[in-house]
XYZ file of N, CA and C in Angstrom:
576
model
N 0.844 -1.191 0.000
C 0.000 0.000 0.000
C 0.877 1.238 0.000
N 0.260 2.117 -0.850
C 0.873 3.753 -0.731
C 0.027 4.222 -0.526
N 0.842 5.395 0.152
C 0.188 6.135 0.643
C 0.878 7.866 1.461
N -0.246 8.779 1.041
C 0.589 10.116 1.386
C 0.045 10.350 2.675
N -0.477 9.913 3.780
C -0.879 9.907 5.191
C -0.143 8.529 5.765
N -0.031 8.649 7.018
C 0.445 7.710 8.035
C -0.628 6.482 8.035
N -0.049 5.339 7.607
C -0.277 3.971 7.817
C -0.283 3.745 9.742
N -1.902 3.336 9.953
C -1.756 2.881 11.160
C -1.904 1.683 11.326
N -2.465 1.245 10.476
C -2.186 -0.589 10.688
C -2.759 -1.149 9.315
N -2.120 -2.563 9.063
C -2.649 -3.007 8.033
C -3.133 -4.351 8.334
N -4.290 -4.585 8.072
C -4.875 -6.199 7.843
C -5.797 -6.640 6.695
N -5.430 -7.994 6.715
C -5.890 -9.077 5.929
C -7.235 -9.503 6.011
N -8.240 -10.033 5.549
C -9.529 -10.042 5.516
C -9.313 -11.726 4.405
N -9.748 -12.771 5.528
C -10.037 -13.766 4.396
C -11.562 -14.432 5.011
N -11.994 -15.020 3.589
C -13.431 -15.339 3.812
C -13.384 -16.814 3.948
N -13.716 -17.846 5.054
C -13.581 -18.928 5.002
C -14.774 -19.822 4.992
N -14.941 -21.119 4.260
C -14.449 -21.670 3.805
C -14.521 -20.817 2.164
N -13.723 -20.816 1.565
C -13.313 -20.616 -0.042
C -12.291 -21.101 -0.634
N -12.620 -21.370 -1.955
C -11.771 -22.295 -2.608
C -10.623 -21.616 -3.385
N -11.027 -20.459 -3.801
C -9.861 -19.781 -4.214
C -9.152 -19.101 -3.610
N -9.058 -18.899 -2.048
C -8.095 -18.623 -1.227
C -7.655 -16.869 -1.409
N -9.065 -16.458 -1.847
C -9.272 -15.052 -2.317
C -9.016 -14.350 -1.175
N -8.294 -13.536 -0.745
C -8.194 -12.538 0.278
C -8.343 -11.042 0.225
N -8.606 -10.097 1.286
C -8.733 -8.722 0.680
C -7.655 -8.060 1.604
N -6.991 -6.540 1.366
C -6.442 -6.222 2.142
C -7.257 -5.136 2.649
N -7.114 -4.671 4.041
C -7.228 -3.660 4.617
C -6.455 -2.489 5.213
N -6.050 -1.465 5.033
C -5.242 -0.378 5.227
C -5.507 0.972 6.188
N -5.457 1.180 7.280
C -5.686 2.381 8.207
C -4.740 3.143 8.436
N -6.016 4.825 8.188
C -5.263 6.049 7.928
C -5.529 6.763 9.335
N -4.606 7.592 9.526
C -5.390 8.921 10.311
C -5.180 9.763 9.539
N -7.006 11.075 9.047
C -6.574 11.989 8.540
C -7.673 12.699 8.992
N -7.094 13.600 9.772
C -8.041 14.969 9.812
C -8.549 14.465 11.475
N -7.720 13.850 11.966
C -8.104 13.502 13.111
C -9.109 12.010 13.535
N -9.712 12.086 11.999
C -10.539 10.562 11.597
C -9.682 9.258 11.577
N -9.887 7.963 11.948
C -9.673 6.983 11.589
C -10.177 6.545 10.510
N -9.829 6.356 9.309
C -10.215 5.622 7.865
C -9.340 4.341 7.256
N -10.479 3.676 7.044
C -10.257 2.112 6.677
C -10.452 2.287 5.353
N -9.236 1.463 4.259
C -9.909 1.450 3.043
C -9.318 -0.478 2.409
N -10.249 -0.711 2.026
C -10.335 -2.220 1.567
C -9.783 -1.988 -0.237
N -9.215 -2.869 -0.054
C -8.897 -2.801 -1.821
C -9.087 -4.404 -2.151
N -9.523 -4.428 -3.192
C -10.518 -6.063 -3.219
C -10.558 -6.112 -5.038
N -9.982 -7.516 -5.381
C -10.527 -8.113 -6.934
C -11.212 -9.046 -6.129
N -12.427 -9.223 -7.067
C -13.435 -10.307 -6.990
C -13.150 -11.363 -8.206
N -13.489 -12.355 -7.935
C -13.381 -13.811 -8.923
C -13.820 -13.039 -10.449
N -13.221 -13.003 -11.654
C -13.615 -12.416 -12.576
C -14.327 -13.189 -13.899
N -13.775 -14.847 -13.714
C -14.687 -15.185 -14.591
C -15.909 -15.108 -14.408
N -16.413 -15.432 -15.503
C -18.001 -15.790 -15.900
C -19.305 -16.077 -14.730
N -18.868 -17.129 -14.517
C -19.517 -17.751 -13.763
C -19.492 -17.707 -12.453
N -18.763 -16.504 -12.072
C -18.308 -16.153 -10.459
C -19.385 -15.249 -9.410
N -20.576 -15.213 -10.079
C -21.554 -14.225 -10.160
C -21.540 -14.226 -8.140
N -22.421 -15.688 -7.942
C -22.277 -16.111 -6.414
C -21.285 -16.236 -5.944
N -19.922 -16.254 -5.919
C -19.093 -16.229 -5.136
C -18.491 -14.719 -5.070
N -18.751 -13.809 -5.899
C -18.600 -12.316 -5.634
C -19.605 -11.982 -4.736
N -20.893 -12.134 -5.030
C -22.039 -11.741 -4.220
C -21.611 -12.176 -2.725
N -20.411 -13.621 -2.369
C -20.635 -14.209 -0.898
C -19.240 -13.132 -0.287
N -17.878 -12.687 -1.293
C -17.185 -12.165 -0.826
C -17.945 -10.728 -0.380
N -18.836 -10.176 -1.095
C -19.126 -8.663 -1.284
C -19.906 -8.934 0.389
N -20.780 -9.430 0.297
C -21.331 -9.816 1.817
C -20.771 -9.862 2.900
N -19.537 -10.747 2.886
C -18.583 -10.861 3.962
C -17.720 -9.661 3.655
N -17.809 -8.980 3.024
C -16.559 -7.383 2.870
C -17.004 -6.290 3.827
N -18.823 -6.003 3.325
C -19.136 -5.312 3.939
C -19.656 -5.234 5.533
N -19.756 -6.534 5.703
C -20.113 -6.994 6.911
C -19.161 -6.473 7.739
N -17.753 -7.587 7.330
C -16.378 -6.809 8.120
C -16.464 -5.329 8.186
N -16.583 -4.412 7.107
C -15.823 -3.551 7.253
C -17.255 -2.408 7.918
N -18.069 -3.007 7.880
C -19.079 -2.565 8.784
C -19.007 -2.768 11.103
N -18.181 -4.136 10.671
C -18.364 -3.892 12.141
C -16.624 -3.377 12.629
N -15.833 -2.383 11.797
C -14.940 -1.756 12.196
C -15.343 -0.346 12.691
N -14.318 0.066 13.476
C -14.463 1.058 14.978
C -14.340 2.195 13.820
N -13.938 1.999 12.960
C -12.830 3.437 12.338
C -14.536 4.339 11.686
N -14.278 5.494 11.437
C -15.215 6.520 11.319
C -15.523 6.459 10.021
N -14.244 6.325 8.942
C -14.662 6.666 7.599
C -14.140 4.905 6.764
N -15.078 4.716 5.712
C -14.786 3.796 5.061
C -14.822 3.715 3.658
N -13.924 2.669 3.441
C -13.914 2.841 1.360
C -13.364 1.430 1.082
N -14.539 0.475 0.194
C -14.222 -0.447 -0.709
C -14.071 0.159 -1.757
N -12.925 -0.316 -2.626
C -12.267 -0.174 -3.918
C -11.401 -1.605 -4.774
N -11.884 -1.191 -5.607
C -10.945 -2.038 -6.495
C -12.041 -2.842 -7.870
N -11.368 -3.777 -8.016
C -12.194 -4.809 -9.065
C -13.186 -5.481 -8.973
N -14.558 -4.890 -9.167
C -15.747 -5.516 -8.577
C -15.947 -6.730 -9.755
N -15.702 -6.728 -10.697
C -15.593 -7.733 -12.238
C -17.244 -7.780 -12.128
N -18.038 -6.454 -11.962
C -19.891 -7.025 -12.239
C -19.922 -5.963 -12.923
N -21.191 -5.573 -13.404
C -21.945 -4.735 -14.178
C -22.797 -4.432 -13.322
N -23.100 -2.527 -13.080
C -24.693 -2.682 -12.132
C -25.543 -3.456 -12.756
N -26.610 -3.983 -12.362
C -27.871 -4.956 -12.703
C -27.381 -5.926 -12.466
N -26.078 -6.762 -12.817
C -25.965 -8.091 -12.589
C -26.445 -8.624 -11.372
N -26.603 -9.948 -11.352
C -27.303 -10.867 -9.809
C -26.491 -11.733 -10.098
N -26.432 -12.077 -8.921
C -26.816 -12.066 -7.341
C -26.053 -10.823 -6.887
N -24.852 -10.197 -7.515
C -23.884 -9.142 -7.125
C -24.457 -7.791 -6.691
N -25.183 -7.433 -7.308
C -26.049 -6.349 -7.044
C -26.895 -6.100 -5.793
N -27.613 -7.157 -5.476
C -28.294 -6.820 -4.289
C -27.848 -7.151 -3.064
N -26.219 -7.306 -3.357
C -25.731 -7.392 -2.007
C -24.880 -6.027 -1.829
N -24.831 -5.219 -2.655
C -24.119 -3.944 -2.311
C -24.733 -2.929 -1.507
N -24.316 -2.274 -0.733
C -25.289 -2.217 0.324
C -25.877 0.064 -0.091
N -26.196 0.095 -1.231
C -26.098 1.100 -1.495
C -27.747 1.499 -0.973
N -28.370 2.641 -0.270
C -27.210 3.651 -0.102
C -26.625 4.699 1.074
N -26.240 2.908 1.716
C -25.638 3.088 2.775
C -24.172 3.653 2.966
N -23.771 2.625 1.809
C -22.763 3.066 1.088
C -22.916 3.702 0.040
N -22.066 4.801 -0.413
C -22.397 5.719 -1.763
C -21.479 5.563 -2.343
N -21.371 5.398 -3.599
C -20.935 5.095 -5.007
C -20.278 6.253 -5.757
N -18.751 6.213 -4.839
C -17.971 7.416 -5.366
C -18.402 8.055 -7.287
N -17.905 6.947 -7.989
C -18.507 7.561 -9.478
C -19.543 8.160 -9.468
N -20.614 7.657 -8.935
C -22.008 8.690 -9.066
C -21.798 9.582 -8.787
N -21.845 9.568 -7.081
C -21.743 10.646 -6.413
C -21.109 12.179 -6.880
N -19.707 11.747 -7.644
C -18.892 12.921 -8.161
C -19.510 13.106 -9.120
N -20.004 11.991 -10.983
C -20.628 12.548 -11.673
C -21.699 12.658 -11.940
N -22.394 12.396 -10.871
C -24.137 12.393 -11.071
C -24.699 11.305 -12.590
N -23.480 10.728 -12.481
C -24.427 9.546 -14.239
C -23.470 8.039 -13.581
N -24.219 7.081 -14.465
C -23.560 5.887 -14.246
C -22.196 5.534 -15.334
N -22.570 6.461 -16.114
C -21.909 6.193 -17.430
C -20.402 6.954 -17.050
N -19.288 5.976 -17.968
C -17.858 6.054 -17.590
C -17.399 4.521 -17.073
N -17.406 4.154 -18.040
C -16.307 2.642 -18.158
C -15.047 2.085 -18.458
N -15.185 1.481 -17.085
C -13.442 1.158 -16.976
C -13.297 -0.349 -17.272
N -14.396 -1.018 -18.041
C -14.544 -2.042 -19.122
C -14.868 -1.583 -21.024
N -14.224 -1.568 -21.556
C -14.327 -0.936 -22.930
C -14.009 -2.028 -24.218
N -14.741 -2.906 -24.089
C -14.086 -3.787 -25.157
C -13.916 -3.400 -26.400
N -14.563 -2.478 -26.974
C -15.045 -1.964 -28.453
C -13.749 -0.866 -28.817
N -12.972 -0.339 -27.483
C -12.080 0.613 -27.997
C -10.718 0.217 -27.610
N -10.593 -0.419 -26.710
C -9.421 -0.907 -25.700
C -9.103 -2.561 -26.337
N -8.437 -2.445 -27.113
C -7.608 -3.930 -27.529
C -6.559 -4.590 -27.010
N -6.123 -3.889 -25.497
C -5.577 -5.027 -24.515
C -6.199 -6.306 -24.073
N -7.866 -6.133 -24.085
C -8.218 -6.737 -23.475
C -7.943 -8.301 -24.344
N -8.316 -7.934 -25.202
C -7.404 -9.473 -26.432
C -6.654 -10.062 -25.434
N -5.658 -9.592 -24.862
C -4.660 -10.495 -24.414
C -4.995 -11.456 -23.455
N -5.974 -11.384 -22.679
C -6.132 -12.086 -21.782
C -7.498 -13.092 -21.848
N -7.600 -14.478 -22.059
C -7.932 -15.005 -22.811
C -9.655 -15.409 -21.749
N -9.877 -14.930 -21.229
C -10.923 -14.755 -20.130
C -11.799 -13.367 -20.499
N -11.130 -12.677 -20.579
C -11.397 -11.314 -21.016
C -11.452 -11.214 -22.796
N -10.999 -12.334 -23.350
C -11.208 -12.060 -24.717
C -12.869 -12.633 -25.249
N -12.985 -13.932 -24.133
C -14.117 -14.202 -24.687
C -15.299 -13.697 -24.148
N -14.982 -12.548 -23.452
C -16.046 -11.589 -22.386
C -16.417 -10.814 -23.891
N -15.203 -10.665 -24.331
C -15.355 -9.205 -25.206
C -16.134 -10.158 -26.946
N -15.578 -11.188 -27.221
C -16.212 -11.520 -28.531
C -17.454 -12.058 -28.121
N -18.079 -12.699 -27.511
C -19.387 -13.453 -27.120
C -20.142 -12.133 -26.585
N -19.675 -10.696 -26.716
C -20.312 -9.430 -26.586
C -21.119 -9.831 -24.769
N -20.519 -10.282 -23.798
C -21.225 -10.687 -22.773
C -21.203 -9.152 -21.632
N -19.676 -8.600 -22.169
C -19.667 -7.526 -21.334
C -18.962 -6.153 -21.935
N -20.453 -5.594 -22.656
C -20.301 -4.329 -23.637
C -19.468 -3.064 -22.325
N -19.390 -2.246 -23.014
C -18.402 -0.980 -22.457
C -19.342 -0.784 -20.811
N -18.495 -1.168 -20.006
C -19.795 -0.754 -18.388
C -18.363 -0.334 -17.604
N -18.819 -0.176 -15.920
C -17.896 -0.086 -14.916
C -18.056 -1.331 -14.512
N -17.071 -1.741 -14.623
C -16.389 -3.185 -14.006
C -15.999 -3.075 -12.189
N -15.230 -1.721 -11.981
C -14.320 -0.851 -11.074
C -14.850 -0.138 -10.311
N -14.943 0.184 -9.175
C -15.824 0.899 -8.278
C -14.962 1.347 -6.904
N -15.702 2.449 -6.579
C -15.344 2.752 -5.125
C -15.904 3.286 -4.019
N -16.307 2.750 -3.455
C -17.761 2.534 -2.457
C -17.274 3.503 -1.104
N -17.874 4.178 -0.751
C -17.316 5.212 0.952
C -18.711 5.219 1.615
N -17.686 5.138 2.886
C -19.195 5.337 3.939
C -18.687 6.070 5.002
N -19.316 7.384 5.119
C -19.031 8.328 5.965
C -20.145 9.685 6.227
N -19.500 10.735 7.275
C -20.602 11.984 7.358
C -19.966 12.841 7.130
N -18.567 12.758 6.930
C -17.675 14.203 6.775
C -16.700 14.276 5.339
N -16.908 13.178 4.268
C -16.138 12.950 3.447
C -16.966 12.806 2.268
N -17.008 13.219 1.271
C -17.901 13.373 -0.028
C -16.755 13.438 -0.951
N -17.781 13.015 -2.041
C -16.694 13.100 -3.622
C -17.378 14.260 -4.386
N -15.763 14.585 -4.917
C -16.132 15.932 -5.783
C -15.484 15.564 -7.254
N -14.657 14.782 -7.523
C -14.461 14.558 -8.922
C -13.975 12.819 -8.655
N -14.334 12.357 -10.239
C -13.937 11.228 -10.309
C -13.576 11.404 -11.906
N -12.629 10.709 -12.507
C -12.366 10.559 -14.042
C -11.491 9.162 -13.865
N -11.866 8.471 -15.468
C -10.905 7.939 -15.920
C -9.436 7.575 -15.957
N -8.479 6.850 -15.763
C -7.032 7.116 -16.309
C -6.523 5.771 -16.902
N -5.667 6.026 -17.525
C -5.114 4.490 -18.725
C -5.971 4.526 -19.518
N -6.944 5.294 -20.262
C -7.514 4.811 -21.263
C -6.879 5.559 -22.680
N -5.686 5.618 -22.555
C -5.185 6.927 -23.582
C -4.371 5.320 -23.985
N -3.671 5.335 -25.533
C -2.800 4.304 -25.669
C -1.704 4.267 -25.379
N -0.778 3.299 -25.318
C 0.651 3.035 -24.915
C 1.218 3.844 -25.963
N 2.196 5.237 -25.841
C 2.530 5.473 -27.163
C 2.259 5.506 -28.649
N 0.541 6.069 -28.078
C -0.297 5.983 -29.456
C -0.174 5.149 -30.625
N -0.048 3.730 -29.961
C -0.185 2.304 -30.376
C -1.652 1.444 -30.606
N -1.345 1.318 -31.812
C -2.825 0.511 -32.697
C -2.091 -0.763 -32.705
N -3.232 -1.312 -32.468
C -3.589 -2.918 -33.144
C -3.407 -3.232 -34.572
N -2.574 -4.091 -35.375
C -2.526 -3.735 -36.476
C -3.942 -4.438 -36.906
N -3.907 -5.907 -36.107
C -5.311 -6.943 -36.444
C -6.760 -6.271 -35.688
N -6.727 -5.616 -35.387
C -7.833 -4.787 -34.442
C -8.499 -3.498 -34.444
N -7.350 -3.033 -35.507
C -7.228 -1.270 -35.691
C -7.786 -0.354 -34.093
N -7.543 -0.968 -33.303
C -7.925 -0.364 -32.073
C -7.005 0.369 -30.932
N -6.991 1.139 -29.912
C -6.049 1.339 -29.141
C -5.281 0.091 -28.559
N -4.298 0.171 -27.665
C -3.821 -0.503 -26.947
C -3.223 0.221 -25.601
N -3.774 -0.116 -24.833
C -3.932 0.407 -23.510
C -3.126 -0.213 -22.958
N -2.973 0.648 -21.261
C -1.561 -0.244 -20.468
C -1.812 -1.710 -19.987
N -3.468 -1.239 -19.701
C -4.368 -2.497 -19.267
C -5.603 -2.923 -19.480
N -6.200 -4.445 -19.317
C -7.596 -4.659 -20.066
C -8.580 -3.531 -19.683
N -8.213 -2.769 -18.563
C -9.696 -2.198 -17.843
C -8.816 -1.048 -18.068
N -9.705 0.376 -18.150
C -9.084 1.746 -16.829
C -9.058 1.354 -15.819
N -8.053 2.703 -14.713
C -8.345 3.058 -13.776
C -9.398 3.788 -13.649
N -9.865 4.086 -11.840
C -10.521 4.903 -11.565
C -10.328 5.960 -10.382
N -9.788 7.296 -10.870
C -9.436 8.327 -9.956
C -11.109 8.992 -9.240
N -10.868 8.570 -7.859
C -11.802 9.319 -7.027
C -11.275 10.389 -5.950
N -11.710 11.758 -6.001
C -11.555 13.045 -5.340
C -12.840 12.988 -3.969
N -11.921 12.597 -2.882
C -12.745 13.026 -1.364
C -12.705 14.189 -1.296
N -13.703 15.055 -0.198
C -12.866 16.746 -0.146
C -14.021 16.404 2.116
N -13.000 16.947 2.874
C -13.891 16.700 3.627
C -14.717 18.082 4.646
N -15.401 17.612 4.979
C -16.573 19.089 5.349
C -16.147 18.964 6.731
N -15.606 20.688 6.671
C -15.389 21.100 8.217
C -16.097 20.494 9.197
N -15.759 19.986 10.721
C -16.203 19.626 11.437
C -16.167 20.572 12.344
């Protein structure tokens, strides 16, 4: 973990029994006098992982619900689409708020792009996401906060520009650093 505030402790989060030995990390800040927890988490990304994201997302928020600390933030690789199930109705919104929205008031802004982003070719899980058209341009990527003094004011894109304005010759498409964007989220926090 990096980080431009003081690391006060770091822990591990595993969900047992599971077969893929999936773990999440957890990271504590002090800032502004607050204790803040932030989880950074990939979920199972194939296909068929629908229920076992839905059982990690359950046990994520649970944990990071019964922590002492004031402010909270899941982030990272959710590998769903809003609407998908079982994944969806375990997010606990909107309890938790949905940094992307929140900053741009739309859902739209995907850090899944199969149609423009020709990295994703490379990875042969992700290739047949993208030809069997199963997972058109959405947010894959998310970053979830739960707090009373911390709000989002901008969120954008990053990596979706090409490697050295590099085409596909078989693809005529970009080529990006990676299959997905990133996703930059802006906290700003309200005087206490």
């Amino acid at each position: 973990t990096f980080a431009k505030f003081p690391i006060t402790s770091v822990s591990t989060l595993y969900r047992k029994p599971h077969a893929s030995t999936r773990c999440f990390l957890v990271t504590s800040f002090q800032i502004n006098n607050r204790k803040f927890d932030v989880c950074n988490i990939y979920l199972n990304a194939s296909l068929s992982g629908g229920c076992e994201r839905a059982m990690d997302l359950g046990y994520i928020f649970e944990e990071m619900n019964n922590r002492a600390n004031d402010d909270k933030i899941v982030a990272g690789c959710f590998n769903f689409k809003k609407g998908f199930q079982p994944e969806s109705r375990v997010v606990p919104i909107p309890e938790w708020s949905d940094g992307w929205v929140a900053a741009t008031h739309s859902e739209k802004g995907p850090t899944w792009d199969s149609k423009e982003n020709q990295m994703i070719y490379s990875c042969k899980e992700a290739h047949m996401k993208a030809v069997r058209d199963i997972w058109n341009p959405g947010r894959l990527d998310r970053v979830l906060y739960k707090s009373e003094v911390w709000y989002a004011t901008e969120a954008r894109l990053v990596g979706e520009k090409p490697i050295n304005n590099a085409v596909s010759i078989k693809k005529r498409g970009k080529i990006c650093p990676s299959s997905r964007y990133g996703m930059l989220l802006f906290l700003t926090c309200i005087d206490e």
